[in-house]
mmCIF file of C-alpha atoms (C1' of nucleotides) in Angstrom:
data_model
loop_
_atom_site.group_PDB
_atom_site.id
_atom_site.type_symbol
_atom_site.label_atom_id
_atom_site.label_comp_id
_atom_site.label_asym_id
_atom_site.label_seq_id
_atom_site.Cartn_x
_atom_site.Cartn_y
_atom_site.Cartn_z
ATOM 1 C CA UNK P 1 2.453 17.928 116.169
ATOM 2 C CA UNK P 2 1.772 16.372 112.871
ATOM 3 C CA UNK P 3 0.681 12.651 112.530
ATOM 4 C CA UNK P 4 3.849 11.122 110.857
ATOM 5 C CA UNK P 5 5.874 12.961 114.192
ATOM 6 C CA UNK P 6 3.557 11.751 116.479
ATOM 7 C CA UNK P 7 3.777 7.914 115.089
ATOM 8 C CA UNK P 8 7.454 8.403 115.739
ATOM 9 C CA UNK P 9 7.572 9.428 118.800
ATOM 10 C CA UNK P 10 5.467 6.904 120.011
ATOM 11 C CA UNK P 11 6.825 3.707 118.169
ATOM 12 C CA UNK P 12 3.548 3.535 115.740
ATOM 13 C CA UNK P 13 2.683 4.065 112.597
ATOM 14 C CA UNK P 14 0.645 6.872 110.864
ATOM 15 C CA UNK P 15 -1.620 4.015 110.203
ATOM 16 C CA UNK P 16 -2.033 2.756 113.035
ATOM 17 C CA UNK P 17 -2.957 6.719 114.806
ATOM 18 C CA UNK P 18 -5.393 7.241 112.134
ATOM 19 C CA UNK P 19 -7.014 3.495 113.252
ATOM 20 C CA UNK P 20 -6.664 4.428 116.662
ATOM 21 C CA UNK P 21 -8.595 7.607 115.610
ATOM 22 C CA UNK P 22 -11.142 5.922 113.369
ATOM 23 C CA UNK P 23 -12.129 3.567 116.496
ATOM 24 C CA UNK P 24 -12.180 6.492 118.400
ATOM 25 C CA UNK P 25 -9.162 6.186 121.146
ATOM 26 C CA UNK P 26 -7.333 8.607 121.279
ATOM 27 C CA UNK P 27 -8.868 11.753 118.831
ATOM 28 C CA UNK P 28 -6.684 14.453 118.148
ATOM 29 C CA UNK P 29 -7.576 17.969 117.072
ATOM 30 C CA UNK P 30 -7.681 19.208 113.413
ATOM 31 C CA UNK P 31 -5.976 22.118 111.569
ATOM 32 C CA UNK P 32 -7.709 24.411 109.692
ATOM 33 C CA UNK P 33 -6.173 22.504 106.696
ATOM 34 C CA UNK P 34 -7.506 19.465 107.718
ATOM 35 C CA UNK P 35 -4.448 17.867 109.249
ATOM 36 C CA UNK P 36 -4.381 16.320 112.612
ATOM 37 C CA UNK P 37 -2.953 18.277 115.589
ATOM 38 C CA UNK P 38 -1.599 15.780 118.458
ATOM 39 C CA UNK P 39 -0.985 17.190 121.521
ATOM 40 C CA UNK P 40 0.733 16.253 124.868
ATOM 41 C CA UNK P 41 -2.380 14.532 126.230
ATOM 42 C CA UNK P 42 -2.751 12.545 122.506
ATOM 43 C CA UNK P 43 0.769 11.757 122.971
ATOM 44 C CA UNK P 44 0.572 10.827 126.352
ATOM 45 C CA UNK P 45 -2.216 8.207 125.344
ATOM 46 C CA UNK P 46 -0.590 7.016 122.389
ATOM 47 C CA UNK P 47 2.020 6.118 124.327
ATOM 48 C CA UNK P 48 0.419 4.243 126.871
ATOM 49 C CA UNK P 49 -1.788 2.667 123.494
ATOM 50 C CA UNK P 50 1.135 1.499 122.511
ATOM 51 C CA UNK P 51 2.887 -0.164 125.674
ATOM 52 C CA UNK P 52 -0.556 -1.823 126.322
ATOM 53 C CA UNK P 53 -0.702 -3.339 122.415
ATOM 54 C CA UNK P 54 3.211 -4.387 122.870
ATOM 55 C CA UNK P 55 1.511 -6.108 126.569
ATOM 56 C CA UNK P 56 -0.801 -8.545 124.554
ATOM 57 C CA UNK P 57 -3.682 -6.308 125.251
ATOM 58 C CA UNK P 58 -6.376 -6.283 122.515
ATOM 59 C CA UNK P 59 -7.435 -2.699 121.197
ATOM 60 C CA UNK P 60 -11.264 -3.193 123.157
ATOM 61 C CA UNK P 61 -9.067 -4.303 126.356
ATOM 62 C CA UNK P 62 -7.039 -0.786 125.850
ATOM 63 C CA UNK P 63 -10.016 1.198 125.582
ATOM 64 C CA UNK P 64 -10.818 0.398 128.673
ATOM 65 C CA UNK P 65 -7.192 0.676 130.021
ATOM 66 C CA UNK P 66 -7.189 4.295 128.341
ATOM 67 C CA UNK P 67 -9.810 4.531 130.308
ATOM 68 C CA UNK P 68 -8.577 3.981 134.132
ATOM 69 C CA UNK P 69 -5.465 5.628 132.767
ATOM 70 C CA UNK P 70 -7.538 8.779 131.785
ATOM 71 C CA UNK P 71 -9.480 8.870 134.981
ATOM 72 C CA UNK P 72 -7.737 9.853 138.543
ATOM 73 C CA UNK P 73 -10.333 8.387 140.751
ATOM 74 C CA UNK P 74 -9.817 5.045 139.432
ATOM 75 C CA UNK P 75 -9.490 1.913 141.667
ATOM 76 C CA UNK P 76 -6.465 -0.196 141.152
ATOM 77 C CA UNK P 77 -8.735 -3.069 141.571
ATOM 78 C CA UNK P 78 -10.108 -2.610 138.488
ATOM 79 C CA UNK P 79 -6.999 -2.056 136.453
ATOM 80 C CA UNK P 80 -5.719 -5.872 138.795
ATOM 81 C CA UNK P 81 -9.251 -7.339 137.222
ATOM 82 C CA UNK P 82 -8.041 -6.381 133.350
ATOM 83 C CA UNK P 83 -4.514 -7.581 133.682
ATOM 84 C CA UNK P 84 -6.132 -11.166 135.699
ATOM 85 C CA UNK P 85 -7.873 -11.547 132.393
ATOM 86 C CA UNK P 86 -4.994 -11.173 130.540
ATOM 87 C CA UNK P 87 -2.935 -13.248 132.519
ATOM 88 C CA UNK P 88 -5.409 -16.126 132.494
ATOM 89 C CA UNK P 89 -5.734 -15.879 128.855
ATOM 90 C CA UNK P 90 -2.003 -15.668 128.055
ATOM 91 C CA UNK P 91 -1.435 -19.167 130.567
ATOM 92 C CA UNK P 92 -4.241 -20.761 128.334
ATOM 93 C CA UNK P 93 -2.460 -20.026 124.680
ATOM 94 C CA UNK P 94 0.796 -20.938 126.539
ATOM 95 C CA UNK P 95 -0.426 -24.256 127.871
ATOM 96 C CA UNK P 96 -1.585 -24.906 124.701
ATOM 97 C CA UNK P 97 1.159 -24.098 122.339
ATOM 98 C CA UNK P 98 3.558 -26.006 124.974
ATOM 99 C CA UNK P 99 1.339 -28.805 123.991
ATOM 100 C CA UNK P 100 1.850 -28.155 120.350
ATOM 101 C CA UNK P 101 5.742 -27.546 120.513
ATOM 102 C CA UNK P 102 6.169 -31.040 122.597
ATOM 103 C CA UNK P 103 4.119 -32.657 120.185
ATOM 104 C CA UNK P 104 5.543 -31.472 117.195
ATOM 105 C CA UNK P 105 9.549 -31.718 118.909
ATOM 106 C CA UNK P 106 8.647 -35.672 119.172
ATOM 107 C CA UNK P 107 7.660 -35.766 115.821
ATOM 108 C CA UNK P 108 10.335 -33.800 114.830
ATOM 109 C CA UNK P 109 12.854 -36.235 117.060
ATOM 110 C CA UNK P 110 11.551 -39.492 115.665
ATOM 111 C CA UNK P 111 11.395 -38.220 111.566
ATOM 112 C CA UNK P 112 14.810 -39.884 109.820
ATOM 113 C CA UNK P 113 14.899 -36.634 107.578
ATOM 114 C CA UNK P 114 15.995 -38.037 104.825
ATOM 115 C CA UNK P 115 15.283 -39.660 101.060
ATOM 116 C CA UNK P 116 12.699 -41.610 102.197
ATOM 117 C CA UNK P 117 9.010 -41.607 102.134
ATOM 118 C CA UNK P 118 8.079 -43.122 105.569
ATOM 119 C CA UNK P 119 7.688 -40.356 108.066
ATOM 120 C CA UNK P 120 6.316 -40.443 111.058
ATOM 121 C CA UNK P 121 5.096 -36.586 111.005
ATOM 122 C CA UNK P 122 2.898 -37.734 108.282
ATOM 123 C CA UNK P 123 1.648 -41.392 109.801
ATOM 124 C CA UNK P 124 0.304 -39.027 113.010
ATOM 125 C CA UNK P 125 -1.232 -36.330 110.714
ATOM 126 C CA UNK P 126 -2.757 -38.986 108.902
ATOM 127 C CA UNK P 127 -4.245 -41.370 111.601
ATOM 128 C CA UNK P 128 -7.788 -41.526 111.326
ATOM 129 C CA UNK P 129 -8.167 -41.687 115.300
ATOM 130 C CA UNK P 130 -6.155 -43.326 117.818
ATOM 131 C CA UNK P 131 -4.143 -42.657 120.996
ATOM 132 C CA UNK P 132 -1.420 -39.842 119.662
ATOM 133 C CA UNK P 133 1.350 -38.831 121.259
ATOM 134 C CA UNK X 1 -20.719 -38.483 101.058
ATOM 135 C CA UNK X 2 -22.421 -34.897 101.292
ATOM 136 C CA UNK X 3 -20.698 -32.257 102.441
ATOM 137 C CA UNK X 4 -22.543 -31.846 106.629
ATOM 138 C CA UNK X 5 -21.642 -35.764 106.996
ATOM 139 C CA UNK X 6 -18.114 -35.447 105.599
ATOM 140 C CA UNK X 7 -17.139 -32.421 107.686
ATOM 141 C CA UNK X 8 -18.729 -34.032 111.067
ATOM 142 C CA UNK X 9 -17.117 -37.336 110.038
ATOM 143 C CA UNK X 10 -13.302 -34.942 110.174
ATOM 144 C CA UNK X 11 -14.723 -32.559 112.846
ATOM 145 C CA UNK X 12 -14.932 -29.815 111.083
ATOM 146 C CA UNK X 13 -17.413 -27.209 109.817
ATOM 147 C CA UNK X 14 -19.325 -27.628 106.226
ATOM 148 C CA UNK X 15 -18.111 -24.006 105.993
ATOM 149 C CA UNK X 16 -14.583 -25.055 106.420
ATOM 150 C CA UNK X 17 -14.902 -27.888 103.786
ATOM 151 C CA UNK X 18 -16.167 -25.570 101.092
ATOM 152 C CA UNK X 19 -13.669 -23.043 102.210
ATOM 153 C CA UNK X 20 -10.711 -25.614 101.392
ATOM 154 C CA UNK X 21 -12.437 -26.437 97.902
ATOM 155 C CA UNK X 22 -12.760 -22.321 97.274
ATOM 156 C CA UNK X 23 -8.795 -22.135 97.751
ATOM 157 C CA UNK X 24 -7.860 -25.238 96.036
ATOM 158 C CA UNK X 25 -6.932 -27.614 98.925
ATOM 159 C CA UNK X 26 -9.683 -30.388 98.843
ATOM 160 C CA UNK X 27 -12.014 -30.201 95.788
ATOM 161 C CA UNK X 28 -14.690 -32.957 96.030
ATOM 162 C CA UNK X 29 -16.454 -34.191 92.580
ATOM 163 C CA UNK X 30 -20.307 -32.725 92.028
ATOM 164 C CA UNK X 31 -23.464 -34.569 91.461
ATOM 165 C CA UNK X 32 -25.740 -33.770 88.612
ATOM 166 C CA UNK X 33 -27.158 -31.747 91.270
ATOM 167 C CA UNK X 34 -24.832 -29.571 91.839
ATOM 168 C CA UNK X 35 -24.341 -31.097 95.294
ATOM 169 C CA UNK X 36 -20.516 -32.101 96.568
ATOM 170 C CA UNK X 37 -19.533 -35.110 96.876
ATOM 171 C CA UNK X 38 -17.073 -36.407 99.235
ATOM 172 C CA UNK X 39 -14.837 -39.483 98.420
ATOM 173 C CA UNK X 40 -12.521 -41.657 100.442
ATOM 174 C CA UNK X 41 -9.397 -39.664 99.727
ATOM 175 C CA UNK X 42 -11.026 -36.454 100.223
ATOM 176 C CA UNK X 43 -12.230 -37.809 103.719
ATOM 177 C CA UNK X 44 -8.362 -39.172 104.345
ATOM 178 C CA UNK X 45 -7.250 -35.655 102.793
ATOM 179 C CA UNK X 46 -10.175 -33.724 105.318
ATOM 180 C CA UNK X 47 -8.777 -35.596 108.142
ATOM 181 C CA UNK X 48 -5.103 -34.964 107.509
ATOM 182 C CA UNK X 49 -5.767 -31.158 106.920
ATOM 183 C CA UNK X 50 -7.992 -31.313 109.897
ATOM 184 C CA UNK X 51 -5.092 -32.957 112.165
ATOM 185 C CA UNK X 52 -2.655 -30.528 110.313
ATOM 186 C CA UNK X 53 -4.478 -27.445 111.568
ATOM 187 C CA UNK X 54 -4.826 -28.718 114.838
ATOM 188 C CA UNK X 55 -1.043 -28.682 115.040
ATOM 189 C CA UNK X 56 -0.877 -25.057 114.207
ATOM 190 C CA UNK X 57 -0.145 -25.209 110.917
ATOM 191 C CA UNK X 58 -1.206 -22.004 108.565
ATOM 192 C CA UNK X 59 -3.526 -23.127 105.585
ATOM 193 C CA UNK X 60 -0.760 -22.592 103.587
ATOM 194 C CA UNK X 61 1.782 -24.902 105.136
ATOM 195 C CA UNK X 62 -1.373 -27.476 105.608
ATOM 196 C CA UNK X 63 -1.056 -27.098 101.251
ATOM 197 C CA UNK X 64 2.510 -28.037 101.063
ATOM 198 C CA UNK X 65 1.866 -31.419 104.015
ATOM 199 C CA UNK X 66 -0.978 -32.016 101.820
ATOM 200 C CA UNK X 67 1.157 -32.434 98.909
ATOM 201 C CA UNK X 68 4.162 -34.408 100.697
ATOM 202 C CA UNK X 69 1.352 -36.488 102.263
ATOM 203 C CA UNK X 70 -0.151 -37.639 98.951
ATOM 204 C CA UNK X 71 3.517 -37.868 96.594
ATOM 205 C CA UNK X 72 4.403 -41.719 97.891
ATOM 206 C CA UNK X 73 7.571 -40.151 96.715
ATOM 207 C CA UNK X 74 8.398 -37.979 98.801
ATOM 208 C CA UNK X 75 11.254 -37.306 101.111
ATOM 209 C CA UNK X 76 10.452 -36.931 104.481
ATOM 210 C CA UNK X 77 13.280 -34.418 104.729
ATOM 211 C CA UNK X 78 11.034 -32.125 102.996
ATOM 212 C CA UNK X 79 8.484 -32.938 105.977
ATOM 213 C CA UNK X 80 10.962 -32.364 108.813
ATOM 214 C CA UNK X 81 11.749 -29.077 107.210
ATOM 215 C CA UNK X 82 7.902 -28.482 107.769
ATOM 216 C CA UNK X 83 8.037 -28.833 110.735
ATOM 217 C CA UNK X 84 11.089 -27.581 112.283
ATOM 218 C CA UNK X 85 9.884 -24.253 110.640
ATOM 219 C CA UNK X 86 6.628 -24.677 112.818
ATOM 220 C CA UNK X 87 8.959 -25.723 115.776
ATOM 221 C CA UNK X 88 11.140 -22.366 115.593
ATOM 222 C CA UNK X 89 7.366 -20.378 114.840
ATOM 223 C CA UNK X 90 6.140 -22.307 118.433
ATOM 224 C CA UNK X 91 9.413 -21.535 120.251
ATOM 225 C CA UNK X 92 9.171 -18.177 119.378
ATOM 226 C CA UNK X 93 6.079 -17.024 120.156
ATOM 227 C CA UNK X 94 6.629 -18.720 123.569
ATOM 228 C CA UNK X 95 9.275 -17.178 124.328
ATOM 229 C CA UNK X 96 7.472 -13.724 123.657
ATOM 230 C CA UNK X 97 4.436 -15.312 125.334
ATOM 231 C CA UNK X 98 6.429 -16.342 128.129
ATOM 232 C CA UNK X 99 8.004 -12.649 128.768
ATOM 233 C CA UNK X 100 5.164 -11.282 128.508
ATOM 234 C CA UNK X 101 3.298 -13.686 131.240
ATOM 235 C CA UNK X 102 6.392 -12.874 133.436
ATOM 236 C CA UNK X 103 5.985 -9.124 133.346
ATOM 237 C CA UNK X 104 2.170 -8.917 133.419
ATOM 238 C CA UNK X 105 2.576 -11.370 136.774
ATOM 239 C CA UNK X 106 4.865 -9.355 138.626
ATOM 240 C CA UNK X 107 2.527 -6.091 137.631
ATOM 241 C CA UNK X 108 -0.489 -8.046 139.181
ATOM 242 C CA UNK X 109 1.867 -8.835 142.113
ATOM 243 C CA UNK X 110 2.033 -5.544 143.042
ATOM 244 C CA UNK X 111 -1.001 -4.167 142.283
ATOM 245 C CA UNK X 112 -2.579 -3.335 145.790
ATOM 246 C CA UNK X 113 -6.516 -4.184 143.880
ATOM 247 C CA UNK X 114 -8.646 -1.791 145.799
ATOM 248 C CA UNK X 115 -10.343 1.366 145.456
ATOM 249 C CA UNK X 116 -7.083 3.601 144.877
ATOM 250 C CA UNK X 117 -6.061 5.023 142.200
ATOM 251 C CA UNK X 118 -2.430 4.914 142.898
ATOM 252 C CA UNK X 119 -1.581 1.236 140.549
ATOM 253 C CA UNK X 120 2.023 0.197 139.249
ATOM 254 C CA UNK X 121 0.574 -1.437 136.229
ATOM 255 C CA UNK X 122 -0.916 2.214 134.969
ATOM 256 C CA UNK X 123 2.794 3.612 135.896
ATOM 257 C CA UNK X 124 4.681 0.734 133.481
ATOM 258 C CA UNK X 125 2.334 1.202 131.043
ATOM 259 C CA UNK X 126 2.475 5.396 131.201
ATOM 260 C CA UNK X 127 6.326 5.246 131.316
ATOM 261 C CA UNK X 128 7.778 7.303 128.536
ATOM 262 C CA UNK X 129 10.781 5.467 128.227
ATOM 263 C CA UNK X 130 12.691 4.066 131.061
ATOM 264 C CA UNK X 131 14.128 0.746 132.473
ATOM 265 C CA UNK X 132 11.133 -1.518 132.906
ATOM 266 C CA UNK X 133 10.674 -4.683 134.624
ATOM 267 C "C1'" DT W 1 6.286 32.953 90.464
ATOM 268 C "C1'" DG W 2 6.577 28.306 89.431
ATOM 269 C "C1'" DT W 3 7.721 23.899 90.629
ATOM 270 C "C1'" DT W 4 9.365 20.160 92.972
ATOM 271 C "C1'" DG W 5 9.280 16.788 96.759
ATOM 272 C "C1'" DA W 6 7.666 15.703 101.097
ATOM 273 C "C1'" DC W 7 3.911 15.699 103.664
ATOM 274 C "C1'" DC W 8 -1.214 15.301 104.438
ATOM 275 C "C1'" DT W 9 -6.175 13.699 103.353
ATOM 276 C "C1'" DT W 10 -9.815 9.981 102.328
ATOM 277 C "C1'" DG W 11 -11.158 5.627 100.491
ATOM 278 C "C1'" DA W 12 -10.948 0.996 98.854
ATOM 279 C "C1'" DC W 13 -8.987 -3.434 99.005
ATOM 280 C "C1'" DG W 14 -5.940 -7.289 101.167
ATOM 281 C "C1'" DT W 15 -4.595 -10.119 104.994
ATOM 282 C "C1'" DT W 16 -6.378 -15.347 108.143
ATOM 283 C "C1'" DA W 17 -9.660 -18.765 108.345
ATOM 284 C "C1'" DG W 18 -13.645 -19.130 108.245
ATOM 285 C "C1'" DG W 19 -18.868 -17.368 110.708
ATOM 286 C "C1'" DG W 20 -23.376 -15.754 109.736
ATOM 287 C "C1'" DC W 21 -27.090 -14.616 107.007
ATOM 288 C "C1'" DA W 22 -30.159 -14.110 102.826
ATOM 289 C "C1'" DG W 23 -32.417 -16.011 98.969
ATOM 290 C "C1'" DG W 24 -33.397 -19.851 96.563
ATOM 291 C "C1'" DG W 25 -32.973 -24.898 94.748
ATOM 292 C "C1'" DT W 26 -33.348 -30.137 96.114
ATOM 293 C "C1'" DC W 27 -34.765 -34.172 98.339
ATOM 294 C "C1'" DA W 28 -37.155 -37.680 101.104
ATOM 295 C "C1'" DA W 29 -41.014 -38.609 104.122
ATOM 296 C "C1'" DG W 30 -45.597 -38.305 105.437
ATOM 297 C "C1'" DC L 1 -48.424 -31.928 97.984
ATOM 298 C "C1'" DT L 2 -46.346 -30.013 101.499
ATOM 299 C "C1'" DT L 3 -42.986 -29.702 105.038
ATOM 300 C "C1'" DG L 4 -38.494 -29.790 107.053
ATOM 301 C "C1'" DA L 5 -33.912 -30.789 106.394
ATOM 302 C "C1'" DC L 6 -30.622 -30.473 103.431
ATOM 303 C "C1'" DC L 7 -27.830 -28.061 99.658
ATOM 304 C "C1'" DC L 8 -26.180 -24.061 96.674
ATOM 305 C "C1'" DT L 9 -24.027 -19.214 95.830
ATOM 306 C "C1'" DG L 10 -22.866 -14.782 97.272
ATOM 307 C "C1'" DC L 11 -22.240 -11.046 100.334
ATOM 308 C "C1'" DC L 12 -20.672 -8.807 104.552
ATOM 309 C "C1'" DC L 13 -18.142 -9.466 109.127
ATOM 310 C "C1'" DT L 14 -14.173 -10.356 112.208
ATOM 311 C "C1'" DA L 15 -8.498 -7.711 114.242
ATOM 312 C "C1'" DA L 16 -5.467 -4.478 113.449
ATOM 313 C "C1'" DC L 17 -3.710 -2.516 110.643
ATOM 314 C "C1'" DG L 18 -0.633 -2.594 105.525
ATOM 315 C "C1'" DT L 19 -0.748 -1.161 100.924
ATOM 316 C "C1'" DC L 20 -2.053 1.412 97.089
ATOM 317 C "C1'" DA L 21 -4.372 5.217 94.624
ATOM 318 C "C1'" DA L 22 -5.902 9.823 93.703
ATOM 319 C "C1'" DG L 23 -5.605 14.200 95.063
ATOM 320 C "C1'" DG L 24 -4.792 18.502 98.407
ATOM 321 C "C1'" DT L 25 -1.047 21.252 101.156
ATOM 322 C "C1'" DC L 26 3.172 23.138 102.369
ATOM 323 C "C1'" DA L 27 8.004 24.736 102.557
ATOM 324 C "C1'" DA L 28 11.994 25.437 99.945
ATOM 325 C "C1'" DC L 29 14.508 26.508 96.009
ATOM 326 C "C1'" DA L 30 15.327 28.368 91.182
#
DNA sequence: TGTTGACCTTGACGTTAGGGCAGGGTCAAG
DNA sequence: CTTGACCCTGCCCTAACGTCAAGGTCAACA
């Protein structure tokens, strides 16, 4: 199956196979012309590539999934261990752009949004250091 | 004010500061020796952009604050518009953050996490297409 | 047979917001 | 006069591709 197929019937790009392939994930075969030959494993893989990217995972953290995936005599526990990380990461940027959203929403509440100059959005992005809300 | 006691005074990096001069945002004066100097509205201007950043906002945006933050004429409509755009930005990536933390937890939930191979998060993520939780 | 248009190839550069390093100039203290 | 702590510019690096350019290949149609 040629490349632009391939990116279709997994939900990527050509671009993004031929990164995938550059990085050396998922490799496919070439044609005696030079194009790339996917097959059902490559297809398999970029499928599972791509649900892992659409899961948050980075590209390093799907190597390694591709990985378990690719091997039968995995443990679970180790596949558990990956998404932990994941999980603990994702709860960190969440805490912290709940942090940022209630900020900003207050700021956003309290700013008359009008003709005026005075603006409280500004007054906090401008204090030099003080107790912020 | 050289340029390692300006960027510790905002808390940021001398690499930063000469970073915002290279794209225009803060441009300090020079010394005969070629050496920046740092003024009291660059500081003020460092601090805001510094603040600014903190709250998420994309050096870009921090451009168009910094220019509402030093027009005394401005309208702080223009300000709330800033902001609210940041606000829908937050609240959507949440939202996709959030979904994604919801998944990935029930995944880890029933991942047994020992030494078989036999793992629901490898199945999701292998699906071809189907209803997923 | 020739030619078009759609496909394929590689390679280089752009994106965000700086980090890190190399090579070299400047300054203040001892 | 030297040493160490600064400062300067410029280049390459990050993640995960997108975009563009120049050129090779292929299948169909006149």
């Amino acid at each position: 199956m040629n490349i632009s197929d391939a990116a279709q019937t997994c939900q990527l790009t050509t671009k993004a196979l031929r990164h995938y392939e550059s990085v050396g994930l998922v490799v496919p075969e070439r044609r005696p012309n030079g194009y790339r030959e996917y097959g059902a494993q490559q297809l398999k893989d970029l499928s599972f590539l791509a649900h892992s990217r659409a899961m948050g995972f980075s590209l390093e953290e799907c190597r390694q999934l591709l990985e378990l995936y690719r091997n039968p005599g995995r443990a679970s526990a180790d596949v558990k261990k990956l998404a932990q990380q994941k999980l603990s990461q994702l709860d960190a940027q969440l805490e912290q752009l709940h942090m940022l959203r209630d900020s900003l929403t207050q700021w956003v509440d309290h700013c008359p949004g009008d003709a005026s100059p005075t603006c409280p959005i500004i007054q906090r992005l401008s204090e030099t250091d003080a107790a912020r809300t």
